[in-house]
Tab-separated table of C-alpha atoms in Angstrom:
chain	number	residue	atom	x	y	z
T	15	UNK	CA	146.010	106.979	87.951
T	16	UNK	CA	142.572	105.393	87.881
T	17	UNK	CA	140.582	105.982	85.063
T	18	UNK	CA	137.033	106.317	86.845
T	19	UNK	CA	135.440	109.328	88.400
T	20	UNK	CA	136.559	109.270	92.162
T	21	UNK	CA	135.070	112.763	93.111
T	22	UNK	CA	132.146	114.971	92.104
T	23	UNK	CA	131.604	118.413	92.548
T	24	UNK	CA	128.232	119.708	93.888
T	25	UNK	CA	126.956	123.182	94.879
T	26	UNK	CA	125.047	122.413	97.701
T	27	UNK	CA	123.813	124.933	100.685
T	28	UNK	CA	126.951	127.330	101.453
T	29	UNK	CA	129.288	126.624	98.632
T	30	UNK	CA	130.289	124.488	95.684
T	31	UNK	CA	132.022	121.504	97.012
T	32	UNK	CA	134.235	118.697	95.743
T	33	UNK	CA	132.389	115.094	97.313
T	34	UNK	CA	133.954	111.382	96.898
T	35	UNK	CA	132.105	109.879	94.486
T	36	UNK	CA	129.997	107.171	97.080
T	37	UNK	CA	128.658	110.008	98.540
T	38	UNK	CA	126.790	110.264	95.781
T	39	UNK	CA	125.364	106.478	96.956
T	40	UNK	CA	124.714	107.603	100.440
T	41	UNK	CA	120.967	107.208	101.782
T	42	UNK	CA	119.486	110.350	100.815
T	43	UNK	CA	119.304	110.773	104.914
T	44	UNK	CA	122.453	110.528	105.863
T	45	UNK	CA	125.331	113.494	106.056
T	46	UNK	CA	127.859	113.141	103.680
T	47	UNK	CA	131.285	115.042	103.967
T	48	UNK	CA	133.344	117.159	101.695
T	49	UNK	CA	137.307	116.766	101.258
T	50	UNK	CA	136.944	120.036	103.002
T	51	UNK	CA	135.353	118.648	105.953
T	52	UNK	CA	131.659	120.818	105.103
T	53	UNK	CA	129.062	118.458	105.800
T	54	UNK	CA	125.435	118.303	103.542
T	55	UNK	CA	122.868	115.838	103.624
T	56	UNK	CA	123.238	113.249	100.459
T	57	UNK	CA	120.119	114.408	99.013
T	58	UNK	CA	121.324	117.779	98.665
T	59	UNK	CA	123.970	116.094	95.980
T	60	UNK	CA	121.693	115.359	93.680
T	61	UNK	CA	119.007	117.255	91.339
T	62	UNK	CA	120.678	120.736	91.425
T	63	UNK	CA	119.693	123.273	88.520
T	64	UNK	CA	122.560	125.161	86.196
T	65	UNK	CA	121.465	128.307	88.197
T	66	UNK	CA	122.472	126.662	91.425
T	67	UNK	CA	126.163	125.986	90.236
T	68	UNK	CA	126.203	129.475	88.798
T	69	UNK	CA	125.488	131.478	92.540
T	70	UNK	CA	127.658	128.674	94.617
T	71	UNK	CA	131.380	129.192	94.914
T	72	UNK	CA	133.937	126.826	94.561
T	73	UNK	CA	135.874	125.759	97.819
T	74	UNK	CA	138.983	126.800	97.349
T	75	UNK	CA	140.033	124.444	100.417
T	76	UNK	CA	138.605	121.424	98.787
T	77	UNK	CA	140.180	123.079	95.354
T	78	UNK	CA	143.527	122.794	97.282
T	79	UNK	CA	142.810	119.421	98.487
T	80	UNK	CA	142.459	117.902	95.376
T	81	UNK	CA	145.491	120.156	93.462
T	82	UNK	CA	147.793	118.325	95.574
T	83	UNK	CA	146.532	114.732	95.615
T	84	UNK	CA	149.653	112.314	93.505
């Protein structure tokens, strides 16, 4: 089991979604994908407010995803 962070959840536009963690590198420009498949621009990953992860939902799918990784 690796000991660094290999996934980062974000609440971006339609839901709070579980991201790998280099799409947290991505050019702000580019589209970067959930486990869940939901796609967001990069920029969207980054400077979100407490209030934002309080009216997002979690993805259950990407919950699911990640529940059953080894």
């Amino acid at each position: 089991m690796s000991s660094y962070l290999t996934y980062v959840w974000r609440p971006v536009t339609g839901g709070r979604h579980a991201f790998p963690i280099a799409a947290t590198k991505s050019p702000q420009d580019q589209k970067v994908e959930a486990y869940c498949g939901a796609e967001a621009e990069a920029t969207e990953l980054h400077g979100r407010s407490e209030v934002d992860w309080i009216r997002e939902k979690s993805c259950m799918t990407c919950w699911r995803i990640l529940a059953d990784r080894p």
